[in-house]
């Protein structure tokens, strides 16, 4: 199988590429990444194999995306601006990457009749006071980042309905594991604790999130790749709900 992974230098994307190579050595992988905040070239520095190639570029680049999509069987789109606080300070990059970017990819897969797996987020559901979100749960995004991802989802759905595109959406909860950005809660906590520095807690620290190990997420995406149905959305979680204060204490 020939796979185009967009955003493959990011935390989850890089782990996904390594997972594919570990499990399916006959796959051919193209990694398209613009090296924006969230990307890290060192994530895949050690990768020197003939069936992997890296292309520096943005998913909003129509000609580049069309050329790469024409050469593969499936696109797995991890590329996104994904930092909630940055989206509040300046929403524009999130609109460009998360909405215009997926539009560009959708046009390319429509033209070349390819498959797409859109990596979304549980953030589209907003804050839940009690129940857990199912696949048909209503969107209630509470940040420009979450709103841009929700917008991307509705665009993907419209292309499956209007143009019969072969597209699937996955939504995952909080990931943790190797190659995660030090600005995220768990690595930041560990780094500050090692230096005996004060660890900042958002609010009361009682915000509860579900946490999943990144490679378990990658395995779930692979399952969706092989078993998922066109037009469907799949929520991915570990049923491992923990409040932030407990996470900090455990880290």
XYZ file of N, CA, C and O in Angstrom, residues 141-242:
408
model
N -17.881 22.958 20.037
C -16.485 23.375 20.223
C -16.389 24.647 21.049
O -17.205 25.554 20.909
N -15.353 24.707 21.906
C -15.229 25.854 22.810
C -13.960 26.668 22.578
O -13.627 27.534 23.380
N -13.257 26.412 21.475
C -12.070 27.206 21.122
C -11.998 27.297 19.602
O -12.580 26.454 18.897
N -11.283 28.293 19.075
C -11.112 28.349 17.617
C -10.477 27.079 17.054
O -10.822 26.645 15.945
N -9.541 26.477 17.803
C -8.957 25.205 17.352
C -10.037 24.146 17.185
O -10.151 23.506 16.126
N -10.837 23.931 18.223
C -11.876 22.907 18.167
C -12.894 23.217 17.072
O -13.372 22.314 16.373
N -13.222 24.493 16.912
C -14.178 24.893 15.872
C -13.628 24.604 14.476
O -14.365 24.182 13.579
N -12.320 24.826 14.296
C -11.723 24.558 12.980
C -11.729 23.065 12.666
O -11.925 22.658 11.524
N -11.524 22.228 13.689
C -11.560 20.782 13.481
C -12.982 20.291 13.227
O -13.205 19.392 12.423
N -13.949 20.893 13.909
C -15.345 20.555 13.663
C -15.755 20.965 12.248
O -16.469 20.233 11.547
N -15.284 22.127 11.814
C -15.555 22.590 10.453
C -14.966 21.631 9.423
O -15.606 21.314 8.405
N -13.747 21.165 9.698
C -13.109 20.207 8.796
C -13.937 18.939 8.680
O -14.097 18.363 7.595
N -14.465 18.491 9.808
C -15.289 17.271 9.786
C -16.534 17.442 8.912
O -16.881 16.544 8.125
N -17.208 18.578 9.062
C -18.420 18.779 8.264
C -18.084 18.873 6.781
O -18.859 18.418 5.926
N -16.913 19.423 6.467
C -16.485 19.492 5.071
C -16.219 18.088 4.512
O -16.627 17.764 3.392
N -15.542 17.259 5.317
C -15.286 15.873 4.894
C -16.606 15.146 4.654
O -16.782 14.462 3.642
N -17.539 15.295 5.585
C -18.839 14.637 5.451
C -19.563 15.090 4.191
O -20.216 14.295 3.499
N -19.454 16.386 3.873
C -20.136 16.900 2.681
C -19.558 16.299 1.404
O -20.288 16.071 0.426
N -18.258 16.024 1.401
C -17.630 15.436 0.213
C -17.996 13.958 0.047
O -18.070 13.459 -1.076
N -18.229 13.270 1.155
C -18.687 11.881 1.021
C -20.127 11.844 0.517
O -20.493 10.977 -0.277
N -20.938 12.801 0.962
C -22.343 12.837 0.547
C -22.508 13.361 -0.880
O -23.216 12.778 -1.705
N -21.841 14.469 -1.187
C -22.026 15.128 -2.482
C -21.250 14.459 -3.608
O -21.775 14.291 -4.711
N -20.010 14.073 -3.333
C -19.131 13.556 -4.384
C -18.795 12.070 -4.227
O -18.025 11.530 -5.020
N -19.375 11.423 -3.211
C -19.121 10.003 -2.946
C -17.637 9.715 -2.708
O -17.111 8.678 -3.111
N -16.954 10.651 -2.055
C -15.546 10.442 -1.737
C -15.396 9.368 -0.660
O -16.240 9.236 0.229
N -14.317 8.624 -0.760
C -14.025 7.563 0.201
C -13.256 8.174 1.374
O -12.026 8.252 1.358
N -13.993 8.631 2.377
C -13.366 9.325 3.497
C -13.926 8.818 4.824
O -15.109 8.499 4.940
N -13.042 8.755 5.812
C -13.383 8.307 7.158
C -12.797 9.311 8.154
O -11.729 9.879 7.916
N -13.492 9.514 9.272
C -13.030 10.429 10.313
C -12.761 9.647 11.598
O -13.546 8.775 11.975
N -11.631 9.957 12.256
C -11.394 9.410 13.598
C -11.251 10.566 14.579
O -10.734 11.625 14.239
N -11.738 10.344 15.793
C -11.622 11.352 16.857
C -11.022 10.674 18.079
O -11.586 9.702 18.578
N -9.915 11.186 18.551
C -9.242 10.560 19.686
C -9.171 11.507 20.876
O -9.227 12.726 20.725
N -9.022 10.921 22.047
C -8.853 11.681 23.273
C -7.374 12.049 23.453
O -6.574 11.860 22.540
N -7.000 12.538 24.605
C -5.627 13.002 24.854
C -4.605 11.889 24.690
O -4.734 10.827 25.300
N -3.580 12.150 23.883
C -2.483 11.196 23.692
C -1.309 11.534 24.602
O -1.108 12.695 24.967
N -0.534 10.521 24.942
C 0.739 10.740 25.628
C 1.729 9.702 25.123
O 1.333 8.660 24.579
N 3.022 9.988 25.258
C 4.026 9.025 24.830
C 5.242 9.689 24.226
O 5.407 10.914 24.321
N 6.108 8.897 23.592
C 7.356 9.433 23.035
C 7.108 10.445 21.931
O 6.145 10.354 21.195
N 8.023 11.422 21.828
C 8.020 12.449 20.796
C 6.961 13.535 21.011
O 6.727 14.344 20.132
N 6.346 13.547 22.188
C 5.349 14.581 22.452
C 6.030 15.909 22.748
O 7.081 15.963 23.387
N 5.405 16.991 22.294
C 5.949 18.329 22.499
C 6.059 18.647 23.988
O 5.136 18.354 24.766
N 7.163 19.268 24.409
C 7.346 19.603 25.825
C 6.371 20.650 26.344
O 6.334 20.911 27.548
N 5.566 21.242 25.458
C 4.577 22.220 25.919
C 3.313 21.528 26.444
O 2.479 22.165 27.080
N 3.169 20.220 26.201
C 1.989 19.479 26.623
C 2.101 19.059 28.087
O 3.195 18.977 28.648
N 0.961 18.739 28.698
C 0.879 18.572 30.147
C 1.871 17.563 30.724
O 2.648 17.900 31.636
N 1.882 16.336 30.229
C 2.713 15.300 30.847
C 4.210 15.567 30.661
O 4.960 15.570 31.646
N 4.702 15.798 29.435
C 6.137 16.091 29.315
C 6.556 17.368 30.032
O 7.639 17.429 30.615
N 5.684 18.392 30.019
C 6.017 19.632 30.723
C 6.148 19.367 32.221
O 7.085 19.849 32.872
N 5.217 18.581 32.763
C 5.258 18.248 34.185
C 6.542 17.515 34.549
O 7.201 17.821 35.549
N 6.917 16.544 33.724
C 8.128 15.761 33.984
C 9.369 16.645 33.934
O 10.234 16.587 34.815
N 9.445 17.498 32.908
C 10.617 18.365 32.759
C 10.754 19.348 33.912
O 11.852 19.575 34.425
N 9.639 19.928 34.328
C 9.682 20.887 35.442
C 10.011 20.189 36.761
O 10.763 20.711 37.587
N 9.455 18.987 36.934
C 9.718 18.239 38.171
C 11.194 17.859 38.272
O 11.786 17.903 39.360
N 11.795 17.484 37.143
C 13.219 17.127 37.132
C 14.098 18.308 37.547
O 15.173 18.129 38.122
N 13.626 19.531 37.254
C 14.384 20.734 37.595
C 13.937 21.337 38.929
O 14.373 22.417 39.302
N 13.026 20.601 39.606
C 12.501 21.047 40.897
C 11.844 22.419 40.797
O 11.968 23.263 41.692
N 11.129 22.625 39.685
C 10.433 23.894 39.460
C 8.936 23.729 39.696
O 8.393 22.618 39.667
N 8.269 24.846 39.907
C 6.834 24.857 40.163
C 6.077 24.380 38.924
O 6.375 24.793 37.795
N 5.095 23.519 39.121
C 4.302 22.976 38.014
C 2.969 23.720 37.959
O 2.188 23.678 38.921
N 2.687 24.426 36.871
C 1.422 25.179 36.777
C 0.221 24.242 36.615
O 0.289 23.254 35.886
N -0.845 24.554 37.316
C -2.079 23.784 37.227
C -3.177 24.690 36.683
O -3.407 25.782 37.215
N -3.839 24.244 35.620
C -4.926 25.036 35.030
C -6.162 24.945 35.919
O -6.657 23.844 36.205
N -6.644 26.102 36.367
C -7.836 26.130 37.215
C -7.603 25.383 38.520
O -6.579 25.542 39.188
N -8.554 24.529 38.874
C -8.454 23.737 40.107
C -7.715 22.423 39.896
O -7.411 21.717 40.861
N -7.452 22.081 38.631
C -6.803 20.810 38.336
C -7.769 19.650 38.303
O -7.374 18.485 38.152
N -9.067 19.944 38.424
C -10.068 18.879 38.467
C -10.668 18.568 37.089
O -11.584 17.751 36.976
N -10.170 19.247 36.056
C -10.637 18.938 34.700
C -10.288 17.503 34.366
O -9.135 17.086 34.475
N -11.285 16.745 33.932
C -11.082 15.315 33.656
C -10.987 15.085 32.154
O -11.825 15.560 31.381
N -9.952 14.364 31.739
C -9.778 13.973 30.339
C -9.461 12.496 30.263
O -8.910 11.917 31.190
N -9.784 11.906 29.135
C -9.397 10.527 28.876
C -8.017 10.524 28.232
O -7.745 11.336 27.337
N -7.137 9.620 28.664
C -5.765 9.557 28.172
C -5.505 8.217 27.503
O -5.885 7.174 28.015
N -4.834 8.261 26.343
C -4.510 7.057 25.600
C -3.044 7.107 25.173
O -2.540 8.170 24.770
N -2.359 5.973 25.266
C -0.970 5.896 24.819
C -0.935 6.028 23.305
O -1.746 5.439 22.590
N -0.013 6.830 22.786
C -0.016 7.196 21.373
C 0.029 5.984 20.439
O -0.602 5.979 19.372
N 0.763 4.934 20.807
C 0.844 3.759 19.921
C -0.470 2.985 19.894
O -0.792 2.340 18.886
N -1.237 3.037 20.985
C -2.582 2.438 20.962
C -3.477 3.213 19.995
O -4.291 2.620 19.275
N -3.316 4.539 19.986
C -4.050 5.364 19.017
C -3.651 4.988 17.586
O -4.506 4.822 16.708
N -2.352 4.834 17.358
C -1.863 4.476 16.025
C -2.439 3.133 15.573
O -2.824 2.967 14.405
N -2.498 2.177 16.481
C -3.065 0.866 16.146
C -4.547 0.979 15.796
O -5.045 0.281 14.904
N -5.250 1.864 16.494
C -6.669 2.075 16.199
C -6.848 2.672 14.806
O -7.767 2.288 14.061
N -5.979 3.607 14.434
C -6.049 4.201 13.091
C -5.790 3.137 12.030
O -6.463 3.092 10.990
N -4.820 2.267 12.274
C -4.547 1.178 11.331
C -5.760 0.266 11.189
O -6.076 -0.199 10.090
N -6.438 0.010 12.281
C -7.649 -0.816 12.223
C -8.723 -0.136 11.371
O -9.404 -0.774 10.571
N -8.856 1.178 11.554
C -9.816 1.931 10.745
C -9.409 1.903 9.274
O -10.254 1.779 8.380
N -8.112 2.002 9.005
C -7.615 1.951 7.630
C -8.042 0.668 6.940
O -8.475 0.682 5.782
N -7.937 -0.450 7.643
C -8.242 -1.749 7.028
C -9.713 -2.152 7.149
O -10.247 -2.821 6.274
N -10.362 -1.734 8.240
C -11.718 -2.228 8.521
C -12.794 -1.146 8.477
O -13.983 -1.457 8.473
N -12.388 0.128 8.474
C -13.361 1.211 8.536
C -14.222 1.310 7.289
O -13.814 0.906 6.192
N -15.424 1.864 7.448
C -16.373 1.997 6.341
C -16.445 3.444 5.857
O -16.434 4.378 6.660
N -16.523 3.584 4.572
C -16.613 4.904 3.947
C -17.747 5.727 4.563
O -18.856 5.246 4.731
N -17.441 6.991 4.894
C -18.452 7.894 5.418
C -18.673 7.805 6.922
O -19.403 8.619 7.490
N -18.012 6.849 7.586
C -18.200 6.671 9.023
C -17.230 7.530 9.841
O -16.181 7.951 9.345
N -17.599 7.769 11.092
C -16.718 8.426 12.060
C -16.500 7.463 13.220
O -17.429 6.765 13.635
N -15.282 7.446 13.747
C -14.949 6.524 14.834
C -14.301 7.275 15.990
O -13.275 7.935 15.810
N -14.917 7.179 17.169
C -14.319 7.739 18.375
C -13.324 6.735 18.950
O -13.608 5.537 19.016
N -12.167 7.234 19.363
C -11.106 6.381 19.896
C -10.765 6.856 21.308
O -10.453 8.028 21.511
N -10.814 5.943 22.266
C -10.452 6.305 23.638
C -9.889 5.082 24.349
O -9.944 3.964 23.836
N -9.355 5.308 25.546
C -8.811 4.217 26.351
C -9.656 3.960 27.595
O -9.324 3.102 28.406
N -10.745 4.725 27.736
C -11.578 4.648 28.943
C -10.690 4.793 30.185
O -10.760 4.002 31.119
N -9.859 5.830 30.121
C -8.851 6.064 31.150
C -8.968 7.514 31.608
O -8.069 8.317 31.410
N -10.099 7.854 32.217
C -10.394 9.234 32.576
C -9.734 9.607 33.907
O -9.958 8.957 34.923
N -8.914 10.658 33.863
C -8.148 11.096 35.032
C -8.151 12.624 35.071
O -8.053 13.278 34.030
